Short mmCIF file of C-alpha atoms in Angstrom, two decimals:
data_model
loop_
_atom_site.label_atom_id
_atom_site.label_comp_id
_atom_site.label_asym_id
_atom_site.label_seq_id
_atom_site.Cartn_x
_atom_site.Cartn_y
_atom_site.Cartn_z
CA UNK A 196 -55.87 90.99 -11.14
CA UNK A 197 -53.17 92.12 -13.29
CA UNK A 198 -52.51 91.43 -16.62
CA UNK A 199 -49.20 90.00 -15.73
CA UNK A 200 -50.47 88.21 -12.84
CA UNK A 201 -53.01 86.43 -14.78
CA UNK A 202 -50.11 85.27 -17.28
CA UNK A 203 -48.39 83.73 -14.51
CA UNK A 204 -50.94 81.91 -13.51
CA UNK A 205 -52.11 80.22 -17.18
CA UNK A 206 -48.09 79.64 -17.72
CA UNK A 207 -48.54 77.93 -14.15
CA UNK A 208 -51.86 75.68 -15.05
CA UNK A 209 -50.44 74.72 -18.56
CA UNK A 210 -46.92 73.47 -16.75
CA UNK A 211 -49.25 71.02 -14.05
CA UNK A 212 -51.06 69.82 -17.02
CA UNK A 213 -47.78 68.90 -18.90
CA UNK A 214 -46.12 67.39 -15.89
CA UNK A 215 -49.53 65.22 -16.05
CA UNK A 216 -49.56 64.40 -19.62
CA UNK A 217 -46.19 62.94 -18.62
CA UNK A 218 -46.73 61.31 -15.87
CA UNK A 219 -49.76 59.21 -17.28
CA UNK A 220 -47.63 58.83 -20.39
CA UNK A 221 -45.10 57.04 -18.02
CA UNK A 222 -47.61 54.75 -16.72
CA UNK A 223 -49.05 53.73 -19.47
CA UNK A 224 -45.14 53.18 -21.25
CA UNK A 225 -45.35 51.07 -17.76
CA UNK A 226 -48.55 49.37 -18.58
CA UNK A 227 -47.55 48.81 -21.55
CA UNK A 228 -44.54 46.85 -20.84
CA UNK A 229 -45.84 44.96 -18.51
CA UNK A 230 -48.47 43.79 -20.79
CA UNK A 231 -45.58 42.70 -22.86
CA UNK A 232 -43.61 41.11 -20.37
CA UNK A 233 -46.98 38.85 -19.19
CA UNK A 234 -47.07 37.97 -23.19
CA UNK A 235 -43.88 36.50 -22.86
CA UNK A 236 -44.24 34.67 -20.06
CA UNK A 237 -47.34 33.12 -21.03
CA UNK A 238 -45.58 31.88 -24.23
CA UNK A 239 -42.89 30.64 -22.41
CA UNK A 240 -44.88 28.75 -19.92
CA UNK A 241 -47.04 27.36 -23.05
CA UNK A 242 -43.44 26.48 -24.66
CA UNK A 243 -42.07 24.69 -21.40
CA UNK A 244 -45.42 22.91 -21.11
CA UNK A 245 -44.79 21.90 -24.65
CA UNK A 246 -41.28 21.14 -23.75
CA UNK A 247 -42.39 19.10 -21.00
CA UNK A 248 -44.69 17.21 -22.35
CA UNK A 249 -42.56 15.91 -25.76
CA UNK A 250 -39.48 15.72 -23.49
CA UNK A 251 -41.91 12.55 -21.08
CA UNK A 252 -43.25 10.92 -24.15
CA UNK A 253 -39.18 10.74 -25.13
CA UNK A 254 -37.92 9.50 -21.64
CA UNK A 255 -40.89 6.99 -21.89
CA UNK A 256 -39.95 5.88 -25.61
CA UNK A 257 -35.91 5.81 -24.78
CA UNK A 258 -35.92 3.52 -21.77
CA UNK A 259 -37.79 0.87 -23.41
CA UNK A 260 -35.60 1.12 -26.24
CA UNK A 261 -33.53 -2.17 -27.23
CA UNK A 262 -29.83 -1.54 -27.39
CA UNK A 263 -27.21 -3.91 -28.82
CA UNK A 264 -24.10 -4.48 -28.02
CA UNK A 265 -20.98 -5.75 -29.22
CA UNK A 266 -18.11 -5.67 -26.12
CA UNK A 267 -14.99 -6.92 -27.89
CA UNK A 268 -17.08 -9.38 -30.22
CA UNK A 269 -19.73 -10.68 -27.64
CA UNK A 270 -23.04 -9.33 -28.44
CA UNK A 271 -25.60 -8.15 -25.93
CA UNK A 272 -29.04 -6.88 -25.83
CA UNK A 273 -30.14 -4.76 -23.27
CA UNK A 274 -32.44 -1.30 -22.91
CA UNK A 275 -31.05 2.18 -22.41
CA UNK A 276 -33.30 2.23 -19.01
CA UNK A 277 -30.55 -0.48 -18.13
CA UNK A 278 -27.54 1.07 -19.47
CA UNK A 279 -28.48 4.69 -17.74
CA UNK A 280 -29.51 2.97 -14.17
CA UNK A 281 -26.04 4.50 -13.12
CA UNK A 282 -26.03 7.87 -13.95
CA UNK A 283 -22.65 8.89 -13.27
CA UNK A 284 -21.44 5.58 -15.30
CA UNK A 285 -19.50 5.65 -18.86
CA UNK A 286 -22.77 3.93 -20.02
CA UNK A 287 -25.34 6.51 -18.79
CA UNK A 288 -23.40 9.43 -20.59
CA UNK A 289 -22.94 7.32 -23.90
CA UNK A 290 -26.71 6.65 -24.31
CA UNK A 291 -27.78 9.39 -22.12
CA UNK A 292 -28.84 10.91 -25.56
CA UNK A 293 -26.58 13.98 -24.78
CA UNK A 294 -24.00 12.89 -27.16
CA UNK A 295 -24.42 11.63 -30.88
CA UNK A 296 -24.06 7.71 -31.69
CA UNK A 297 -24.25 5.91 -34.40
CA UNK A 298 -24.35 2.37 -34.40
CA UNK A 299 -22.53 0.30 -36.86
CA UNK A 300 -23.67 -1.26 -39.99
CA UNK A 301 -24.70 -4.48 -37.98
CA UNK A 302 -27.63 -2.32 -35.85
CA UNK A 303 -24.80 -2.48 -32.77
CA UNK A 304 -23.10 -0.52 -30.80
CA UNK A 305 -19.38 -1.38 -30.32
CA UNK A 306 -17.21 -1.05 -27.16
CA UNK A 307 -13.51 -1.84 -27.71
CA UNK A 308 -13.30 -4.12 -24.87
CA UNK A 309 -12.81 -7.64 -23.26
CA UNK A 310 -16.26 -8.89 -23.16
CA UNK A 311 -15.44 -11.61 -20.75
CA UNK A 312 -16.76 -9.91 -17.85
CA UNK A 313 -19.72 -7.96 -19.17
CA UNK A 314 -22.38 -9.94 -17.97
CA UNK A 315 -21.65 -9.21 -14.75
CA UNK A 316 -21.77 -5.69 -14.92
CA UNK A 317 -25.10 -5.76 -17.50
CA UNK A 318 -26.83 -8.05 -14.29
CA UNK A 319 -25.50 -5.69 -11.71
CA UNK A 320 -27.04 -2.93 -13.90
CA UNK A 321 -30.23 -4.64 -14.31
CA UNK A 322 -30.71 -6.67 -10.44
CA UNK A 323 -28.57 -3.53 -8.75
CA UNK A 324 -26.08 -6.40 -6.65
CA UNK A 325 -22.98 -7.98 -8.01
CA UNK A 326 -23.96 -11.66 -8.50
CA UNK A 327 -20.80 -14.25 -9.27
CA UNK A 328 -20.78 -17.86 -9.06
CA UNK A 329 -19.67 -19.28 -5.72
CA UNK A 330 -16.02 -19.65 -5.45
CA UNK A 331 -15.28 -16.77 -8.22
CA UNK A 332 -11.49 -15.84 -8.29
CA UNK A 333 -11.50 -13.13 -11.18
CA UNK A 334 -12.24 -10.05 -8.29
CA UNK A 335 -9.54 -8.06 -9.70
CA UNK A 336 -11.06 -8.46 -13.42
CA UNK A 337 -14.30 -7.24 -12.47
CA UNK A 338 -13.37 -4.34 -10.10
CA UNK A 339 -10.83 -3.25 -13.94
CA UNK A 340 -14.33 -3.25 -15.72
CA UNK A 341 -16.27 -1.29 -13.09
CA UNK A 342 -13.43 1.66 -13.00
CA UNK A 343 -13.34 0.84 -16.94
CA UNK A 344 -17.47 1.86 -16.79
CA UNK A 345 -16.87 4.18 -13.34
CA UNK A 346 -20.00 1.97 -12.05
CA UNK A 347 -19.10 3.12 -8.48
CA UNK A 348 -21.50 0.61 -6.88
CA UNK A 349 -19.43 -2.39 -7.88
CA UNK A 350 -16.69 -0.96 -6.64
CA UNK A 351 -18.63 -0.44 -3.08
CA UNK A 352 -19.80 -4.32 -3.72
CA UNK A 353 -16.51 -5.19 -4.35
CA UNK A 354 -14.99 -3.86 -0.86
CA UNK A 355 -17.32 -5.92 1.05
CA UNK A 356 -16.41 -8.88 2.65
CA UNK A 357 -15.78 -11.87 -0.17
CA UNK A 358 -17.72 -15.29 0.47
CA UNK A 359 -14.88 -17.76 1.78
CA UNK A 360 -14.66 -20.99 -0.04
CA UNK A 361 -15.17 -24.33 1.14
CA UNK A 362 -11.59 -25.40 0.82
CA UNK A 363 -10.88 -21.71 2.97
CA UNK A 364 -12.68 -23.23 5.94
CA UNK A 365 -11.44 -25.52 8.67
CA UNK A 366 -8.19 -26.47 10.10
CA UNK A 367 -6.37 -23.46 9.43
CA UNK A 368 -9.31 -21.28 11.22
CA UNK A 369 -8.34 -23.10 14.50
CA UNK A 370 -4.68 -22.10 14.19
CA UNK A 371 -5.16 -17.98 14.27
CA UNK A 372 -2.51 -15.29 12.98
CA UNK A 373 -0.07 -18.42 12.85
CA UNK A 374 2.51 -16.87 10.68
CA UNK A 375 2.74 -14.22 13.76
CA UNK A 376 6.06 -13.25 14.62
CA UNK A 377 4.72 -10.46 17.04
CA UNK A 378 1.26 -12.50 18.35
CA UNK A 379 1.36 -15.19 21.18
CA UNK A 380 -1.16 -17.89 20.53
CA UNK A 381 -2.54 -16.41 23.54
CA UNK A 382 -2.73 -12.75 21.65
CA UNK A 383 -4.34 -14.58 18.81
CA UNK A 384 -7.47 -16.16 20.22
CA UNK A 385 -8.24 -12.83 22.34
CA UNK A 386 -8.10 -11.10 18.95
CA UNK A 387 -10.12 -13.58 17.13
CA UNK A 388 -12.91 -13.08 19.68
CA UNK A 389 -12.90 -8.96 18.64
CA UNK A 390 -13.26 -9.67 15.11
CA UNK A 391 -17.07 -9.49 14.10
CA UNK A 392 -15.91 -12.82 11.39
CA UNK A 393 -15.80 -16.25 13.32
CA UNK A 394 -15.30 -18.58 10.00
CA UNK A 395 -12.17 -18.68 7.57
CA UNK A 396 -8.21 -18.56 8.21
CA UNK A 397 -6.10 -15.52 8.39
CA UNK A 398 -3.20 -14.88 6.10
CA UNK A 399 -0.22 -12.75 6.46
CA UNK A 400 -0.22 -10.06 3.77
CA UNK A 401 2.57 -8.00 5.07
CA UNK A 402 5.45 -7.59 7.67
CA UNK A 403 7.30 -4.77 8.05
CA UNK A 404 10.64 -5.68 8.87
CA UNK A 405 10.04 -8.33 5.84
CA UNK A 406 8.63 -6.91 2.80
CA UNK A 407 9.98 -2.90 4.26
CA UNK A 408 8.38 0.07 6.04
CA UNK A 409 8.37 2.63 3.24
CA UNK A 410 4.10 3.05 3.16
CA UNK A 411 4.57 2.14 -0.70
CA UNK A 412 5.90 -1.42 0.46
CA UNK A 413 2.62 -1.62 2.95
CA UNK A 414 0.08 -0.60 0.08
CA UNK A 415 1.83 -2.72 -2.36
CA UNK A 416 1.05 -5.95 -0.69
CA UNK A 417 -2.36 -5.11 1.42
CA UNK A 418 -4.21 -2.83 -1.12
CA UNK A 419 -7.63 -4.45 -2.66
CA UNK A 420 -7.88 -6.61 0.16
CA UNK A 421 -9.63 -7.24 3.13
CA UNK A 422 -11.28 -7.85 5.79
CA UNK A 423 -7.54 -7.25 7.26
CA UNK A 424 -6.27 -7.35 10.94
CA UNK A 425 -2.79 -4.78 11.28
CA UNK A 426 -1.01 -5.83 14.72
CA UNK A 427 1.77 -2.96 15.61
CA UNK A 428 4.73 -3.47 18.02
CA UNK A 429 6.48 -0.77 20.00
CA UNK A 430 8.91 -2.42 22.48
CA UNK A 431 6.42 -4.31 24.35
CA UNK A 432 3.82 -3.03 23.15
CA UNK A 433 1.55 -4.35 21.25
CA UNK A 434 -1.54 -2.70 19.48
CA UNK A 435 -3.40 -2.23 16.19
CA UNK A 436 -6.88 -1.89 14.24
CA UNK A 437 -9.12 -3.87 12.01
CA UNK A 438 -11.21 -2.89 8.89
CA UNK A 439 -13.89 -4.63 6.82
CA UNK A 440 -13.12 -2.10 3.87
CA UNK A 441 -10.41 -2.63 1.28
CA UNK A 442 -7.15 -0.35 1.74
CA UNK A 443 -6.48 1.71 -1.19
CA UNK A 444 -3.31 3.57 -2.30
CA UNK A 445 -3.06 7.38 -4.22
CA UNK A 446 -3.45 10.70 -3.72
CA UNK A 447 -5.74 13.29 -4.84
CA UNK A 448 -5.11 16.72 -5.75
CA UNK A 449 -4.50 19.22 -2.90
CA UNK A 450 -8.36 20.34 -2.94
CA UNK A 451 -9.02 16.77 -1.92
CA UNK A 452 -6.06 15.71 -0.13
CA UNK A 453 -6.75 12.23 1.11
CA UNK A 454 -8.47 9.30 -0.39
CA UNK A 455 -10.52 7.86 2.60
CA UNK A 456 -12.86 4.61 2.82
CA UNK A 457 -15.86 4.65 5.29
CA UNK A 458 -15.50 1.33 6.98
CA UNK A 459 -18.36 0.32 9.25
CA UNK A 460 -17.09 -2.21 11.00
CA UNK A 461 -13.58 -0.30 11.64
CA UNK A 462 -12.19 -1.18 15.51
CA UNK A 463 -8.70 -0.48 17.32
CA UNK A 464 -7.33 -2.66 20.13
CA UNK A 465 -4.22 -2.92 22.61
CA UNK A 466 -3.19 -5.95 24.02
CA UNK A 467 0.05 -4.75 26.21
CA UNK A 468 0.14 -0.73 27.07
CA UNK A 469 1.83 0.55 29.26
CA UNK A 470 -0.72 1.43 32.04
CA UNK A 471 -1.28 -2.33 32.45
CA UNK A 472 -4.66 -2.50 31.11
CA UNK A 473 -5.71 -5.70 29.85
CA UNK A 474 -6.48 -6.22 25.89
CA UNK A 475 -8.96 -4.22 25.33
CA UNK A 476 -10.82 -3.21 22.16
CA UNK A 477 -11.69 -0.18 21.02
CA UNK A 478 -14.61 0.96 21.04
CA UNK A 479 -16.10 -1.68 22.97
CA UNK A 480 -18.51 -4.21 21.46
CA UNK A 481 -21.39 -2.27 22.77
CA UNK A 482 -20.77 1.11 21.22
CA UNK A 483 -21.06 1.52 17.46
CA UNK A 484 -17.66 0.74 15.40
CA UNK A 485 -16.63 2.19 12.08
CA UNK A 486 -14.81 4.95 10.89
CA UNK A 487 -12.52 6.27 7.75
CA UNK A 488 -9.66 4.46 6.62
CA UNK A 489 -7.19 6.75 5.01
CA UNK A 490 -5.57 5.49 1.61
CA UNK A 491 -3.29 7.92 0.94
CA UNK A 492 -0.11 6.22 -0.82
CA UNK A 493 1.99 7.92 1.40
CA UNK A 494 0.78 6.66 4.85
CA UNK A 495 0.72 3.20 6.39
CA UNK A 496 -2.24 2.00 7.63
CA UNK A 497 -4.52 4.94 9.32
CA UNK A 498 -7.56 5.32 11.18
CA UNK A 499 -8.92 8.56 11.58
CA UNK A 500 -12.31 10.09 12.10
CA UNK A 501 -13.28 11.50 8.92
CA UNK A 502 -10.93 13.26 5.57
CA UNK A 503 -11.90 16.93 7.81
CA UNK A 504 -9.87 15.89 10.97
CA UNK A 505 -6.51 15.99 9.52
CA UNK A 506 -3.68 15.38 12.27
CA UNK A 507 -6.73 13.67 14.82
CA UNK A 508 -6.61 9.99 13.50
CA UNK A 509 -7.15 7.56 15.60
CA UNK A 510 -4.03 5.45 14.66
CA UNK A 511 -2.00 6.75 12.00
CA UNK A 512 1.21 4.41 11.08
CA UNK A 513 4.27 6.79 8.97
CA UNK A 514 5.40 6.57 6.14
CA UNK A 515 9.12 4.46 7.04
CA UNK A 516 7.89 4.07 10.25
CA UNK A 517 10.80 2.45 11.64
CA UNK A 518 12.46 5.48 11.47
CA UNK A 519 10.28 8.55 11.52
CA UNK A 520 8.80 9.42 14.84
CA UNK A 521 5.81 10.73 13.10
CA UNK A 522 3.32 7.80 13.85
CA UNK A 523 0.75 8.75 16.69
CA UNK A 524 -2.06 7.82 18.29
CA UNK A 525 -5.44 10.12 19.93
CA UNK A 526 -8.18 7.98 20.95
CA UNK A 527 -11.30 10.08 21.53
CA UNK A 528 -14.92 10.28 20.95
CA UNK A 529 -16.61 6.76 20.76
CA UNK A 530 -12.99 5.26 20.18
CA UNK A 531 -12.16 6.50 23.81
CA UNK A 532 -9.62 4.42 25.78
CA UNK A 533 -10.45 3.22 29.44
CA UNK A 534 -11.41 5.37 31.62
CA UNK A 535 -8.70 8.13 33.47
CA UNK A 536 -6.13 6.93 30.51
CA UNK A 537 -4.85 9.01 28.33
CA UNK A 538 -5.80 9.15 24.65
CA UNK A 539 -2.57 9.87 23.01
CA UNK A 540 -0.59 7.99 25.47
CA UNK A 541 -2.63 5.12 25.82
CA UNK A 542 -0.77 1.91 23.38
CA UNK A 543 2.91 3.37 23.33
CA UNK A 544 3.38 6.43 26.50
CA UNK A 545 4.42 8.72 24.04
CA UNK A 546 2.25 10.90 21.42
CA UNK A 547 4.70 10.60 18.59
CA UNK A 548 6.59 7.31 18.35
CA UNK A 549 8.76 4.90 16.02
CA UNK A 550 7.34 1.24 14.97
CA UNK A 551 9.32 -1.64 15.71
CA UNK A 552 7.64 -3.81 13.37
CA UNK A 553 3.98 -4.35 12.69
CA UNK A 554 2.03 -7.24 10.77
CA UNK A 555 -1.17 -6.74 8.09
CA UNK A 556 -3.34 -10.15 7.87
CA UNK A 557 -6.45 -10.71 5.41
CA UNK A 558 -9.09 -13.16 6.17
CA UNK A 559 -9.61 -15.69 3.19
#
């Protein structure tokens, strides 16, 4: 072999070794940082265990600590456990521990507000149901405090069903939907056999060609209240829905278009259509009721589906009905109309139509 030849071939060896040198450098650079890397995690894990562990004994501490209150001069004394029960509420984020407080000099914590009420929302907090004494009038006071506090569940409590009073029951139950102008006494006891409530009188919140058709005029009078019964007329025909759940007006931004209420007990009926089907509710009492109401300030009293089925309610009334032909109706699904009938046809023979009049009653 030549001289030059066996150059070539040392330069040759000494490059593989240096690629080598390299190469295991690189892995153990790798090694190396991976060593690292498993440090760190293992001091983090210690850390959140740590963490963990004084973060329980804290939670355990807070909820048994005593809070007191002062609500516009009445004292309280409750626990934060109580206070935070509602996490969404103005309460849970004030002694969620998230924000500084200080009480005052007294060892309590002041809210600038009419402590009248309180109670009620401290027991609700504490028994998780809205307990007032029988015959309680102050519902609008209490449902103030709960948006006051944003304890949603009162708010849910409060669109129930209120107990009647004694003095409610009686003689005027056996004279239905009296103050009627659209109802024949006839119409009225076939509708008080729908209704799912067989005890109390019904009171006329609202008629159209009385208090005005704007929606505005509608929500005005009806909104907070309920059970209600709305009875529609179109010519001679006569329709409508019912709904356990309180109506209630606004809008929300354009993200969120329509306020809605889920009402469970939520039921149409016709008592004259014009394919000469008897009165007739809808769905029957054999199928499952219930559906949204949709509180938007700028409709009259609408049933529909759910907020995602814009333009499919099952009743929607306009806004100045009386006037706009936008009102429709599109019965479908469980709230199907009879058989071979039409679902947009069904109470008035048209799909868009104008309101004669139409009638909202509450049950007290």
């Amino acid at each position: 072999m030549s001289d030059r030849s066996q150059e070539d071939e040392e330069l040759s060896h000494t490059q593989v070794l240096a690629d080598v040198e390299k190469q295991i450098e690189a892995v153990c650079n790798q090694l190396q940082s991976l060593q690292r890397q498993a440090s760190r995690l293992r001091r983090l894990r210690e850390e959140q265990e740590v963490y963990d562990s004084m973060s329980e004994k804290m939670e355990s501490m807070q909820l048994s600590t005593k809070v007191n209150l002062n609500v516009g001069g009445q004292h309280f004394t409750t626990t934060v456990h109580t206070l935070t029960k509602e996490p969404d509420s103005m309460l849970a984020a004030m002694f969620s521990g998230r924000f500084p407080m200080k009480p005052a000099e007294d060892g309590t914590f002041f809210i600038d507000r009419d402590g009248t009420y309180f109670r009620y929302i401290l027991n609700y907090l504490r028994d998780g149901k809205l307990s007032l004494p029988e015959g309680a009038t102050f519902f609008e006071e209490i449902e103030a405090e709960a948006e006051f506090y944003q304890i949603q569940g009162i708010l849910e409590e409060l669109g129930k069903p209120r107990p009647l009073k004694s003095a409610d029951r009686g003689a005027k139950a056996t004279e239905p939907f009296a103050e009627s102008e659209i109802l024949t006494q006839e119409h009225a006891k076939i509708l008080l056999g729908m209704v799912p409530y067989k005890t109390g009188g019904w009171r006329l919140l609202f008629r159209a060609s009385r208090d005005g058709f704007a929606a505005e005029s509608f929500h005005s009078k009806c909104n907070k209240k309920g059970p209600t019964l709305t009875v529609v007329r179109r010519g001679s025909f006569i329709f409508g829905g019912f709904t356990e759940a309180a109506w209630i007006g606004g809008r929300r931004p354009n993200s969120e278009r329509f306020k809605g209420t889920q009402s469970k007990q939520a039921f149409l009926f016709s008592l004259v259509n014009p394919f000469g089907v008897g009165p007739v509710r809808i769905p029957d009492e054999e199928k499952e009721s219930g559906c949204v109401i949709v509180c938007d300030s700028k409709y009259g009293p609408t049933f529909q589906q759910d907020l995602k089925t814009y333009g499919k309610s099952y009743l929607y009334i306009s806004d100045n009905a009386n006037a706009s032909p936008s009102s429709h109706s599109c019965l479908h699904g469980k709230f199907s109309c009879p058989e071979g009938k039409p679902g947009d046809l069904f109470f008035t023979g048209s799909k868009n139509f104008t309101v004669d009049d139409y009638e909202v009653f509450e049950l007290y």
